[in-house]
Amino acid sequence: MSSLSITPLSTALGAQISGVDISQPLNLEQHDAIEQALLKHQVLFFREQPINPQQQARFAANFGDLHIHPIYPNVPEQPEVLILDTAETDVRDNAVWHTDVTFLPTPALGAVLSAKLLPEFGGDTLWASGIAAYEALSVPLQNLLQGLTATHDFIKSFPLERFGTTPEALAQWEAARKKNPPLSHPVIRTHPVSGRRSLFVNEGFTTRINELSDTESEAILKLLFAHATRPEFTIRWRWQESDVAFWDNRVTQHFAVDDYRPARRVMHRATVLGDVPF
């Protein structure tokens, strides 16, 4: 019998997991329990898990292939683990509600975030459930949105003026832009495992709803961005050093609160690739 324990943290999403050491290889029972908890609770939190980049990548790889980010720096010996260090990189694009890498044809299934260096206060992260947000919409609005698609664009969160400021950075940005042109995903996404529907637009990367006029698109996106992040659909995590969060990126958004400057904050993230949204 597994000693893994799951403690729900709110109705909409979030659970704390204990009784497992994720620095070690998971057995089948642990893997399945974590996978099922992720499907149910959408974001999982693990306290006191001082994992190194190799252990972080191994844990994340239990759930799929890992992504190498086109812009953010990574751990040289473990390039699948990116570094979010406020002393080195402009990370203000994380201080907006976003779903990771929706500019990819196969956006992330999930991500594993590890706290390495924290400010004395501040620096919390919030997550919002796209499932809870969708289910709270009126049926007429659900019907209107079903079948619509939206454009997601890499440069909305990675604009040239911030990420092309040196010749080396410019070359990296141009290569990333060429590899990641704007693309479309459904406004309402069906979870490939649970079958539940979720809002799948986010302020970080979504630029317009394709089937609507510019004015209509702007109005509907403004409504959806505000609706999706209502407090009752969210959870806020106060980080402690060596905490790890693992979230289902298919049905959530998150927001890293930028309220601790000039203190430094360092996080490591491993991103698990997913599938084509439908």
XYZ file of N, CA and C in Angstrom:
834
model
N 0.852 -1.197 0.000
C 0.000 0.000 0.000
C 0.885 1.243 0.000
N 0.580 2.185 -0.867
C 1.357 3.406 -0.962
C 1.070 4.305 0.230
N 2.114 5.028 0.692
C 1.947 5.975 1.791
C 1.622 7.370 1.270
N 1.424 7.501 -0.025
C 1.135 8.793 -0.627
C -0.199 9.324 -0.116
N -0.196 10.606 0.286
C -1.387 11.228 0.842
C -1.758 12.457 0.015
N -3.052 12.648 -0.252
C -3.550 13.747 -1.078
C -4.516 14.578 -0.240
N -4.188 15.878 -0.079
C -5.030 16.780 0.699
C -5.559 17.880 -0.209
N -6.859 17.864 -0.563
C -7.404 18.938 -1.404
C -7.292 20.291 -0.706
N -7.075 21.349 -1.515
C -6.870 22.686 -0.973
C -7.996 23.659 -1.305
N -8.779 23.365 -2.318
C -9.938 24.196 -2.645
C -10.879 23.375 -3.513
N -12.076 23.900 -3.731
C -13.055 23.184 -4.549
C -12.679 23.197 -6.023
N -12.169 24.338 -6.501
C -11.901 24.481 -7.927
C -10.679 23.693 -8.369
N -9.604 23.786 -7.602
C -8.360 23.102 -7.971
C -7.385 23.144 -6.812
N -6.352 22.283 -6.909
C -5.264 22.313 -5.947
C -5.325 21.208 -4.913
N -4.179 20.521 -4.727
C -4.047 19.523 -3.672
C -2.577 19.441 -3.278
N -2.350 19.177 -1.999
C -0.991 18.962 -1.506
C -0.735 17.465 -1.396
N 0.426 17.049 -1.892
C 0.807 15.634 -1.907
C 1.932 15.417 -0.911
N 1.806 14.416 -0.104
C 2.872 14.035 0.827
C 3.058 12.524 0.775
N 4.142 12.069 1.388
C 4.385 10.637 1.448
C 5.095 10.072 0.236
N 5.730 10.945 -0.558
C 6.499 10.489 -1.710
C 7.732 11.358 -1.855
N 8.847 10.759 -2.186
C 10.107 11.472 -2.432
C 10.312 11.519 -3.940
N 10.057 12.675 -4.541
C 10.130 12.743 -6.003
C 11.552 12.874 -6.517
N 12.541 12.924 -5.619
C 13.933 12.872 -6.068
C 14.322 11.457 -6.478
N 13.495 10.482 -6.089
C 13.751 9.082 -6.404
C 12.818 8.620 -7.526
N 13.205 7.581 -8.273
C 12.308 7.063 -9.315
C 10.962 6.654 -8.715
N 9.898 6.951 -9.434
C 8.563 6.574 -8.966
C 8.277 5.114 -9.300
N 7.593 4.439 -8.397
C 7.079 3.131 -8.769
C 5.737 3.318 -9.473
N 5.196 2.253 -10.020
C 3.978 2.341 -10.822
C 2.812 2.878 -10.004
N 2.704 2.439 -8.763
C 1.597 2.892 -7.921
C 1.690 4.392 -7.644
N 2.892 4.870 -7.364
C 3.083 6.306 -7.128
C 2.785 7.110 -8.390
N 3.303 6.627 -9.514
C 3.059 7.315 -10.780
C 1.570 7.437 -11.055
N 0.851 6.343 -10.929
C -0.585 6.353 -11.235
C -1.351 7.239 -10.266
N -0.976 7.221 -8.991
C -1.670 8.041 -7.994
C -1.465 9.525 -8.283
N -0.239 9.903 -8.639
C 0.040 11.311 -8.962
C -0.686 11.713 -10.236
N -0.680 10.843 -11.234
C -1.364 11.149 -12.489
C -2.864 11.333 -12.269
N -3.472 10.475 -11.478
C -4.901 10.599 -11.197
C -5.197 11.852 -10.368
N -4.315 12.170 -9.432
C -4.493 13.386 -8.634
C -4.389 14.624 -9.502
N -3.492 14.602 -10.468
C -3.353 15.737 -11.375
C -4.626 15.932 -12.188
N -5.202 14.842 -12.684
C -6.441 14.934 -13.452
C -7.569 15.520 -12.603
N -7.630 15.133 -11.349
C -8.725 15.575 -10.479
C -8.519 16.992 -9.952
N -7.280 17.302 -9.532
C -7.029 18.548 -8.805
C -6.315 19.619 -9.640
N -5.755 19.253 -10.773
C -5.220 20.181 -11.787
C -3.882 20.832 -11.426
N -3.628 21.078 -10.144
C -2.302 21.520 -9.713
C -1.989 20.854 -8.381
N -0.777 20.278 -8.301
C -0.343 19.533 -7.125
C 0.871 20.219 -6.508
N 0.944 20.207 -5.177
C 2.043 20.847 -4.464
C 2.742 19.833 -3.563
N 4.059 19.868 -3.598
C 4.892 18.984 -2.796
C 5.816 19.857 -1.943
N 5.768 19.713 -0.620
C 6.664 20.434 0.269
C 7.959 19.637 0.483
N 9.040 20.372 0.774
C 10.309 19.781 1.196
C 10.799 18.717 0.217
N 10.993 19.157 -1.028
C 11.495 18.270 -2.085
C 12.728 18.932 -2.722
N 13.895 18.819 -2.078
C 15.111 19.479 -2.591
C 15.735 18.725 -3.767
N 15.065 18.796 -4.904
C 15.510 18.051 -6.082
C 16.539 18.856 -6.879
N 17.466 18.131 -7.515
C 18.401 18.785 -8.432
C 17.811 18.737 -9.847
N 18.427 19.432 -10.814
C 17.843 19.466 -12.166
C 17.676 18.096 -12.808
N 18.605 17.185 -12.572
C 18.485 15.853 -13.154
C 17.280 15.113 -12.567
N 17.082 15.232 -11.269
C 15.931 14.590 -10.621
C 14.626 15.231 -11.054
N 14.649 16.552 -11.228
C 13.450 17.247 -11.691
C 13.053 16.792 -13.083
N 14.032 16.715 -13.984
C 13.750 16.271 -15.349
C 13.260 14.829 -15.358
N 13.847 13.984 -14.531
C 13.420 12.570 -14.477
C 11.980 12.462 -13.982
N 11.638 13.235 -12.950
C 10.265 13.205 -12.446
C 9.291 13.669 -13.526
N 9.604 14.798 -14.180
C 8.707 15.330 -15.206
C 8.561 14.358 -16.371
N 9.650 13.685 -16.730
C 9.632 12.783 -17.886
C 8.783 11.542 -17.647
N 8.353 11.309 -16.413
C 7.392 10.230 -16.163
C 6.079 10.462 -16.898
N 5.824 11.722 -17.272
C 4.511 12.078 -17.791
C 4.541 12.511 -19.259
N 5.723 12.468 -19.886
C 5.806 12.787 -21.303
C 7.164 13.343 -21.691
N 7.316 13.624 -22.976
C 8.561 14.210 -23.484
C 8.706 15.639 -22.978
N 9.950 16.069 -22.800
C 10.210 17.383 -22.234
C 10.561 18.399 -23.326
N 10.201 19.645 -23.063
C 10.385 20.761 -23.992
C 11.637 21.544 -23.619
N 12.344 22.048 -24.627
C 13.452 22.979 -24.400
C 12.990 24.353 -24.855
N 12.964 25.309 -23.942
C 12.386 26.615 -24.231
C 13.259 27.395 -25.210
N 12.633 28.097 -26.181
C 13.419 28.802 -27.201
C 14.054 30.106 -26.731
N 13.641 30.639 -25.570
C 14.131 31.947 -25.122
C 14.805 31.881 -23.751
N 14.137 31.318 -22.777
C 14.683 31.339 -21.429
C 15.962 30.511 -21.319
N 16.922 30.939 -20.477
C 18.136 30.141 -20.269
C 17.801 28.825 -19.578
N 18.673 27.853 -19.757
C 18.439 26.563 -19.131
C 19.668 26.096 -18.377
N 19.508 25.031 -17.636
C 20.625 24.420 -16.914
C 21.518 23.737 -17.944
N 22.780 24.137 -18.071
C 23.616 23.605 -19.171
C 23.664 22.088 -19.238
N 23.774 21.445 -18.093
C 23.881 19.985 -18.109
C 22.518 19.305 -18.179
N 21.431 20.095 -18.096
C 20.078 19.541 -18.170
C 19.193 20.550 -18.896
N 19.342 20.672 -20.224
C 18.689 21.766 -20.961
C 17.166 21.741 -20.927
N 16.566 20.605 -20.545
C 15.105 20.553 -20.427
C 14.600 21.329 -19.213
N 15.506 21.737 -18.331
C 15.143 22.513 -17.139
C 15.531 23.969 -17.369
N 14.532 24.816 -17.479
C 14.806 26.232 -17.704
C 14.939 26.960 -16.375
N 15.615 28.105 -16.425
C 15.909 28.895 -15.232
C 15.135 30.206 -15.295
N 14.336 30.460 -14.279
C 13.641 31.727 -14.126
C 14.307 32.461 -12.967
N 15.282 33.291 -13.297
C 16.097 33.997 -12.308
C 15.942 35.490 -12.551
N 15.330 36.190 -11.605
C 15.052 37.608 -11.802
C 16.322 38.452 -11.853
N 17.451 37.895 -11.393
C 18.711 38.629 -11.480
C 19.334 38.539 -12.867
N 18.860 37.596 -13.674
C 19.474 37.353 -14.975
C 18.533 37.611 -16.149
N 17.247 37.420 -15.962
C 16.300 37.419 -17.084
C 15.074 38.253 -16.748
N 14.555 38.952 -17.754
C 13.312 39.692 -17.610
C 12.156 38.699 -17.613
N 11.548 38.506 -16.452
C 10.477 37.503 -16.341
C 9.110 38.147 -16.116
N 8.971 39.411 -16.512
C 7.694 40.087 -16.245
C 6.535 39.457 -17.012
N 6.830 38.726 -18.095
C 5.747 38.077 -18.835
C 5.092 36.970 -18.021
N 5.741 36.545 -16.917
C 5.107 35.581 -16.023
C 4.113 36.252 -15.076
N 4.198 37.587 -14.958
C 3.281 38.335 -14.100
C 2.058 38.756 -14.904
N 1.504 37.812 -15.613
C 0.259 37.966 -16.349
C -0.365 36.570 -16.390
N -1.681 36.505 -16.416
C -2.308 35.180 -16.488
C -1.970 34.524 -17.820
N -1.400 33.331 -17.762
C -0.980 32.659 -18.994
C -0.980 31.148 -18.815
N -1.089 30.468 -19.934
C -0.905 29.026 -20.032
C 0.379 28.810 -20.809
N 1.278 27.976 -20.304
C 2.618 27.873 -20.888
C 2.597 27.388 -22.332
N 3.426 28.029 -23.124
C 3.793 27.669 -24.502
C 2.592 27.284 -25.372
N 1.497 28.028 -25.270
C 0.376 27.753 -26.182
C 0.670 28.224 -27.597
N 1.865 28.792 -27.819
C 2.299 29.116 -29.180
C 2.824 27.884 -29.911
N 2.851 26.728 -29.242
C 3.287 25.479 -29.883
C 2.092 24.738 -30.479
N 2.298 23.965 -31.545
C 1.218 23.120 -32.073
C 0.737 22.100 -31.046
N 1.652 21.639 -30.196
C 1.303 20.716 -29.105
C 1.705 21.381 -27.790
N 0.866 22.255 -27.248
C 1.216 22.945 -25.995
C 1.473 21.958 -24.864
N 2.057 22.478 -23.811
C 2.487 21.621 -22.713
C 1.334 20.864 -22.069
N 1.586 19.594 -21.781
C 0.687 18.808 -20.932
C 0.722 19.370 -19.518
N 1.920 19.675 -19.066
C 2.078 20.174 -17.709
C 3.471 20.706 -17.488
N 3.726 21.147 -16.264
C 5.045 21.655 -15.912
C 5.329 21.368 -14.455
N 6.616 21.204 -14.163
C 7.092 20.945 -12.810
C 7.991 22.111 -12.420
N 7.589 22.856 -11.408
C 8.293 24.065 -10.990
C 8.879 23.858 -9.604
N 10.178 24.143 -9.472
C 10.904 23.921 -8.221
C 11.457 25.238 -7.702
N 11.202 25.528 -6.426
C 11.649 26.785 -5.807
C 13.078 26.643 -5.308
N 13.979 27.477 -5.854
C 15.400 27.394 -5.517
C 15.858 28.525 -4.607
N 15.424 29.749 -4.887
C 15.786 30.903 -4.074
C 14.584 31.824 -4.029
N 14.148 32.159 -2.812
C 12.918 32.920 -2.656
C 13.181 34.234 -1.947
N 12.386 35.256 -2.257
C 12.475 36.502 -1.501
C 11.974 36.294 -0.079
N 12.314 37.227 0.799
C 11.870 37.127 2.185
C 10.351 37.128 2.281
N 9.721 37.879 1.387
C 8.256 37.900 1.323
C 7.850 38.156 -0.120
N 6.603 37.803 -0.453
C 6.118 37.967 -1.817
C 6.533 36.814 -2.718
N 6.200 36.942 -3.993
C 6.585 35.935 -4.974
C 5.670 34.733 -5.043
N 4.429 34.871 -4.558
C 3.472 33.768 -4.662
C 3.111 33.500 -6.129
N 2.557 32.330 -6.373
C 2.012 32.008 -7.689
C 0.549 31.615 -7.530
N -0.281 32.079 -8.466
C -1.694 31.717 -8.496
C -1.961 30.835 -9.703
N -2.894 29.885 -9.542
C -3.390 29.067 -10.644
C -4.894 29.230 -10.743
N -5.419 29.122 -11.958
C -6.863 29.211 -12.194
C -7.308 28.012 -13.014
N -8.472 27.481 -12.679
C -9.018 26.316 -13.361
C -9.848 26.729 -14.566
N -9.421 26.340 -15.753
C -10.209 26.581 -16.956
C -11.474 25.748 -16.988
N -11.461 24.600 -16.304
C -12.658 23.760 -16.224
C -13.731 24.460 -15.408
N -13.356 24.948 -14.221
C -14.324 25.660 -13.374
C -14.860 26.890 -14.088
N -13.979 27.601 -14.809
C -14.410 28.804 -15.522
C -15.394 28.463 -16.633
N -15.101 27.418 -17.396
C -16.012 27.008 -18.470
C -17.358 26.595 -17.907
N -17.355 25.782 -16.863
C -18.608 25.248 -16.329
C -19.470 26.328 -15.693
N -18.875 27.464 -15.330
C -19.636 28.566 -14.746
C -20.241 29.496 -15.795
N -19.852 29.329 -17.056
C -20.450 30.133 -18.124
C -21.905 29.719 -18.360
N -22.711 30.648 -18.815
C -24.086 30.307 -19.195
C -24.060 29.372 -20.401
N -25.096 28.566 -20.533
C -25.171 27.638 -21.665
C -25.157 28.377 -23.003
N -25.883 29.496 -23.167
C -25.793 30.211 -24.450
C -24.366 30.656 -24.791
N -23.606 31.107 -23.784
C -22.231 31.526 -24.068
C -21.343 30.312 -24.354
N -21.552 29.221 -23.642
C -20.825 27.991 -23.958
C -21.069 27.587 -25.411
N -22.319 27.643 -25.835
C -22.661 27.257 -27.204
C -22.033 28.189 -28.225
N -21.993 29.487 -27.917
C -21.371 30.456 -28.821
C -19.885 30.164 -29.016
N -19.207 29.830 -27.918
C -17.757 29.639 -27.964
C -17.355 28.302 -28.572
N -18.220 27.305 -28.435
C -17.896 25.976 -28.959
C -17.718 26.050 -30.473
N -16.596 25.578 -30.968
C -16.324 25.611 -32.401
C -15.500 26.797 -32.848
N -15.355 27.808 -31.988
C -14.514 28.955 -32.338
C -13.043 28.621 -32.087
N -12.169 29.304 -32.817
C -10.729 29.129 -32.633
C -10.096 30.479 -32.336
N -8.927 30.439 -31.723
C -8.222 31.675 -31.376
C -6.761 31.567 -31.793
N -6.184 32.708 -32.140
C -4.770 32.780 -32.502
C -3.918 32.946 -31.252
N -2.840 32.179 -31.193
C -1.859 32.281 -30.111
C -0.521 32.676 -30.737
N 0.121 33.686 -30.159
C 1.317 34.257 -30.780
C 2.444 34.394 -29.763
N 3.569 33.788 -30.077
C 4.785 33.817 -29.271
C 5.187 35.233 -28.872
N 5.069 36.194 -29.790
C 5.623 37.527 -29.510
C 4.761 38.353 -28.566
N 3.570 37.898 -28.228
C 2.758 38.657 -27.265
C 3.439 38.703 -25.901
N 4.090 37.608 -25.501
C 4.823 37.585 -24.232
C 6.330 37.723 -24.419
N 6.807 37.593 -25.643
C 8.244 37.714 -25.906
C 8.478 38.738 -27.016
N 8.153 40.022 -26.761
C 8.291 41.038 -27.807
C 9.757 41.333 -28.119
N 9.981 41.709 -29.359
C 11.335 41.975 -29.827
C 12.041 43.024 -28.990
N 11.310 44.070 -28.582
C 11.956 45.166 -27.865
C 12.493 44.766 -26.493
N 12.021 43.648 -25.942
C 12.543 43.177 -24.661
C 13.471 41.985 -24.794
N 13.326 41.213 -25.859
C 14.082 39.975 -25.972
C 15.028 39.955 -27.172
N 15.239 41.108 -27.790
C 16.190 41.192 -28.892
C 17.149 42.348 -28.734
N 17.584 42.581 -27.507
C 18.340 43.797 -27.195
C 19.840 43.683 -27.442
N 20.356 42.493 -27.692
C 21.763 42.300 -28.047
C 21.808 41.474 -29.327
N 22.917 41.514 -30.060
C 22.992 40.700 -31.280
C 22.719 39.223 -31.028
N 23.252 38.696 -29.930
C 23.031 37.281 -29.622
C 21.564 37.023 -29.295
N 20.974 37.910 -28.480
C 19.565 37.743 -28.128
C 18.671 37.912 -29.342
N 19.024 38.845 -30.216
C 18.238 39.064 -31.430
C 18.245 37.822 -32.319
N 19.416 37.223 -32.480
C 19.508 36.014 -33.298
C 18.670 34.881 -32.701
N 18.711 34.760 -31.384
C 17.909 33.730 -30.715
C 16.422 34.009 -30.891
N 16.038 35.287 -30.743
C 14.633 35.662 -30.887
C 14.150 35.401 -32.310
N 14.939 35.776 -33.305
C 14.537 35.578 -34.700
C 14.386 34.093 -35.024
N 15.285 33.269 -34.488
C 15.177 31.823 -34.716
C 13.914 31.271 -34.060
N 13.619 31.749 -32.838
C 12.421 31.292 -32.142
C 11.161 31.743 -32.870
N 11.179 32.979 -33.375
C 10.016 33.505 -34.091
C 9.765 32.716 -35.375
N 10.827 32.408 -36.090
C 10.702 31.650 -37.334
C 10.145 30.251 -37.069
N 10.572 29.664 -35.970
C 10.146 28.309 -35.634
C 8.734 28.287 -35.061
N 8.276 29.430 -34.521
C 6.982 29.475 -33.828
C 6.106 30.597 -34.376
N 5.599 30.447 -35.603
C 4.682 31.455 -36.143
C 3.341 31.396 -35.422
N 2.502 32.411 -35.573
C 1.170 32.362 -34.952
C 0.391 31.131 -35.414
N -0.397 30.571 -34.513
C -1.207 29.404 -34.854
C -2.515 29.458 -34.083
N -3.411 28.543 -34.402
C -4.753 28.569 -33.807
C -5.024 27.320 -32.983
N -5.766 27.536 -31.891
C -6.269 26.461 -31.049
C -7.748 26.721 -30.763
N -8.505 25.699 -30.398
C -9.909 25.918 -30.036
C -10.041 26.808 -28.801
N -11.085 27.626 -28.787
C -11.364 28.459 -27.612
C -11.788 27.586 -26.435
N -12.554 26.544 -26.715
C -12.946 25.564 -25.701
C -12.219 24.263 -26.004
N -11.400 23.833 -25.077
C -10.608 22.628 -25.271
C -11.223 21.464 -24.504
N -11.167 20.276 -25.095
C -11.588 19.053 -24.427
C -10.362 18.337 -23.884
N -10.370 18.029 -22.594
C -9.223 17.345 -22.003
C -9.088 15.963 -22.644
N -7.895 15.608 -23.142
C -7.756 14.343 -23.879
C -7.915 13.094 -23.024
N -7.836 13.227 -21.701
C -7.974 12.064 -20.820
C -9.328 12.073 -20.111
N -9.651 13.174 -19.448
C -10.888 13.218 -18.661
C -12.121 13.518 -19.504
N -11.924 14.142 -20.675
C -13.049 14.526 -21.512
C -13.762 15.794 -21.068
N -13.291 16.424 -19.994
C -13.938 17.642 -19.502
C -13.529 18.834 -20.374
N -14.433 19.792 -20.481
C -14.175 20.968 -21.303
C -13.614 22.100 -20.456
N -12.806 22.923 -21.115
C -12.099 23.996 -20.415
C -11.933 25.194 -21.338
N -11.938 26.388 -20.757
C -11.520 27.564 -21.520
C -10.053 27.413 -21.883
N -9.703 27.767 -23.125
C -8.310 27.616 -23.552
C -7.840 28.873 -24.288
N -8.078 30.021 -23.672
C -7.495 31.289 -24.129
C -6.786 31.890 -22.930
N -5.707 32.628 -23.189
C -4.964 33.221 -22.083
C -4.347 34.541 -22.512
N -4.247 35.441 -21.548
C -3.775 36.787 -21.841
C -2.319 36.808 -22.298
N -1.545 35.799 -21.900
C -0.135 35.775 -22.260
C 0.124 35.575 -23.737
N -0.709 34.764 -24.420
C -0.415 34.421 -25.806
C -1.581 34.582 -26.781
N -2.818 34.639 -26.307
C -3.964 34.696 -27.213
C -4.177 36.125 -27.711
N -4.267 36.286 -29.035
C -4.376 37.629 -29.618
C -5.746 37.938 -30.195
N -6.474 36.938 -30.697
C -7.795 37.212 -31.267
C -8.574 35.914 -31.453
N -9.900 36.058 -31.507
C -10.780 34.946 -31.886
C -11.017 35.053 -33.385
N -10.659 34.029 -34.106
C -10.524 34.118 -35.563
C -11.839 34.361 -36.295
N -12.918 33.780 -35.814
C -14.178 33.842 -36.553
C -14.978 35.112 -36.286
N -14.491 35.976 -35.396
C -15.201 37.202 -35.041
C -14.504 38.419 -35.631
N -15.236 39.516 -35.695
C -14.620 40.777 -36.108
C -13.637 41.233 -35.029
N -12.780 42.182 -35.364
C -11.812 42.672 -34.386
C -12.501 43.190 -33.134
N -13.566 43.946 -33.316
C -14.281 44.521 -32.175
C -14.924 43.435 -31.330
N -15.563 42.464 -31.976
C -16.192 41.366 -31.245
C -15.146 40.529 -30.520
N -14.054 40.229 -31.215
C -12.988 39.429 -30.619
C -12.425 40.103 -29.381
N -12.136 41.378 -29.491
C -11.578 42.110 -28.353
C -12.531 42.075 -27.159
N -13.820 42.265 -27.414
C -14.809 42.280 -26.325
C -14.941 40.911 -25.670
N -15.015 39.856 -26.490
C -15.189 38.517 -25.940
C -13.935 38.076 -25.182
N -12.755 38.352 -25.724
C -11.529 37.978 -25.018
C -11.402 38.726 -23.697
N -11.754 40.003 -23.690
C -11.707 40.769 -22.440
C -12.615 40.130 -21.400
N -13.812 39.725 -21.819
C -14.746 39.067 -20.908
C -14.167 37.747 -20.411
N -13.622 36.936 -21.322
C -13.121 35.617 -20.937
C -11.886 35.710 -20.052
N -10.976 36.642 -20.355
C -9.790 36.800 -19.511
C -10.194 37.154 -18.081
N -11.174 38.062 -17.935
C -11.619 38.458 -16.602
C -12.371 37.322 -15.911
N -13.239 36.648 -16.659
C -14.035 35.564 -16.084
C -13.151 34.409 -15.620
N -12.172 34.024 -16.414
C -11.361 32.843 -16.128
C -10.563 32.964 -14.845
N -10.319 34.185 -14.387
C -9.454 34.395 -13.228
C -10.228 34.934 -12.022
N -11.537 34.705 -12.004
C -12.319 35.072 -10.829
C -11.788 34.315 -9.609
N -11.781 34.937 -8.433
C -11.156 34.314 -7.259
C -11.633 32.907 -6.956
N -12.911 32.632 -7.198
C -13.431 31.306 -6.844
C -12.905 30.197 -7.761
N -12.255 30.563 -8.846
C -11.670 29.566 -9.750
C -10.162 29.416 -9.519
N -9.615 30.085 -8.504
C -8.167 30.158 -8.346
C -7.694 29.596 -7.016
N -6.374 29.380 -6.965
C -5.700 29.039 -5.716
C -4.362 29.773 -5.714
N -3.930 30.199 -4.528
C -2.673 30.942 -4.389
C -1.722 30.148 -3.502
N -0.497 29.958 -4.002
C 0.491 29.165 -3.263
C 1.601 30.072 -2.751
N 1.839 30.013 -1.445
C 2.945 30.738 -0.823
C 4.144 29.800 -0.750
N 5.130 30.092 -1.557
C 6.269 29.198 -1.712
C 7.136 29.126 -0.461
N 7.664 27.933 -0.217
C 8.771 27.723 0.698
C 9.899 27.083 -0.097
N 11.140 27.314 0.339
C 12.274 26.760 -0.395
C 12.143 25.239 -0.496
N 12.422 24.719 -1.686
C 12.344 23.299 -2.041
C 10.918 22.809 -2.255
N 9.951 23.727 -2.309
C 8.617 23.337 -2.765
C 8.668 22.986 -4.246
N 7.768 22.090 -4.666
C 7.597 21.738 -6.073
C 6.106 21.788 -6.393
N 5.780 22.398 -7.524
C 4.406 22.382 -8.031
C 4.386 21.654 -9.373
N 3.330 20.903 -9.599
C 3.133 20.167 -10.857
C 1.700 20.439 -11.292
N 1.551 21.091 -12.461
C 0.194 21.446 -12.878
C -0.140 20.917 -14.262
N -1.458 20.748 -14.465
C -2.001 20.320 -15.751
C -2.184 21.574 -16.596
N -1.275 21.790 -17.514
C -1.265 22.999 -18.325
C -2.386 23.023 -19.360
N -3.025 21.881 -19.590
C -4.103 21.784 -20.568
C -5.369 22.492 -20.108
N -5.516 22.637 -18.786
C -6.780 23.159 -18.258
C -6.576 24.217 -17.180
N -5.385 24.801 -17.107
C -5.130 25.834 -16.105
C -4.390 27.017 -16.715
N -4.456 28.125 -16.008
C -3.587 29.274 -16.223
C -2.864 29.550 -14.909
N -1.794 30.338 -14.972
C -1.125 30.725 -13.736
C -0.544 32.124 -13.854
N -0.196 32.698 -12.711
C 0.251 34.084 -12.602
C 1.296 34.144 -11.493
N 2.518 34.524 -11.845
C 3.592 34.686 -10.855
C 3.591 36.136 -10.377
N 3.250 36.342 -9.118
C 3.058 37.698 -8.605
C 4.416 38.404 -8.464
N 4.549 39.532 -9.131
C 5.818 40.282 -9.166
C 5.766 41.383 -8.110
N 5.847 40.972 -6.832
C 5.673 41.918 -5.726
C 6.832 41.897 -4.739
N 8.031 41.514 -5.210
C 9.142 41.299 -4.287
C 10.414 42.051 -4.687
N 10.356 42.840 -5.786
C 11.564 43.553 -6.214
C 12.017 44.522 -5.127
N 13.344 44.768 -4.953
C 14.451 44.246 -5.769
C 15.006 42.903 -5.302
N 14.281 42.200 -4.446
C 14.760 40.886 -4.017
C 14.821 39.938 -5.206
N 15.593 38.883 -5.055
C 15.812 37.910 -6.130
C 14.939 36.678 -5.921
N 14.494 36.099 -7.016
C 13.693 34.873 -6.996
C 14.204 33.955 -8.089
N 14.503 32.699 -7.753
C 15.026 31.734 -8.716
C 14.163 30.476 -8.670
N 13.637 30.109 -9.838
C 12.822 28.911 -9.969
C 13.348 28.094 -11.144
N 13.227 26.784 -11.062
C 13.557 25.887 -12.175
C 12.266 25.233 -12.667
N 12.105 25.171 -13.995
C 10.891 24.576 -14.556
C 11.228 23.532 -15.602
N 10.589 22.390 -15.506
C 10.629 21.367 -16.557
C 9.233 21.272 -17.158
N 9.167 21.367 -18.479
C 7.883 21.431 -19.169
C 7.636 20.144 -19.957
N 6.486 19.537 -19.733
C 6.122 18.265 -20.376
C 5.253 18.571 -21.585
N 5.672 18.136 -22.767
C 4.906 18.392 -23.975
C 3.601 17.581 -23.990
N 2.589 18.163 -24.617
C 1.292 17.518 -24.680
C 0.921 17.112 -26.096
N -0.352 17.316 -26.446
C -0.833 16.924 -27.746
C -1.596 18.074 -28.390
N -2.102 17.855 -29.595
C -2.816 18.887 -30.338
C -4.170 19.116 -29.666
N -4.477 20.348 -29.256
C -5.774 20.599 -28.600
C -6.946 20.347 -29.549
N -8.033 19.855 -28.975
C -9.268 19.673 -29.748
C -10.453 20.015 -28.872
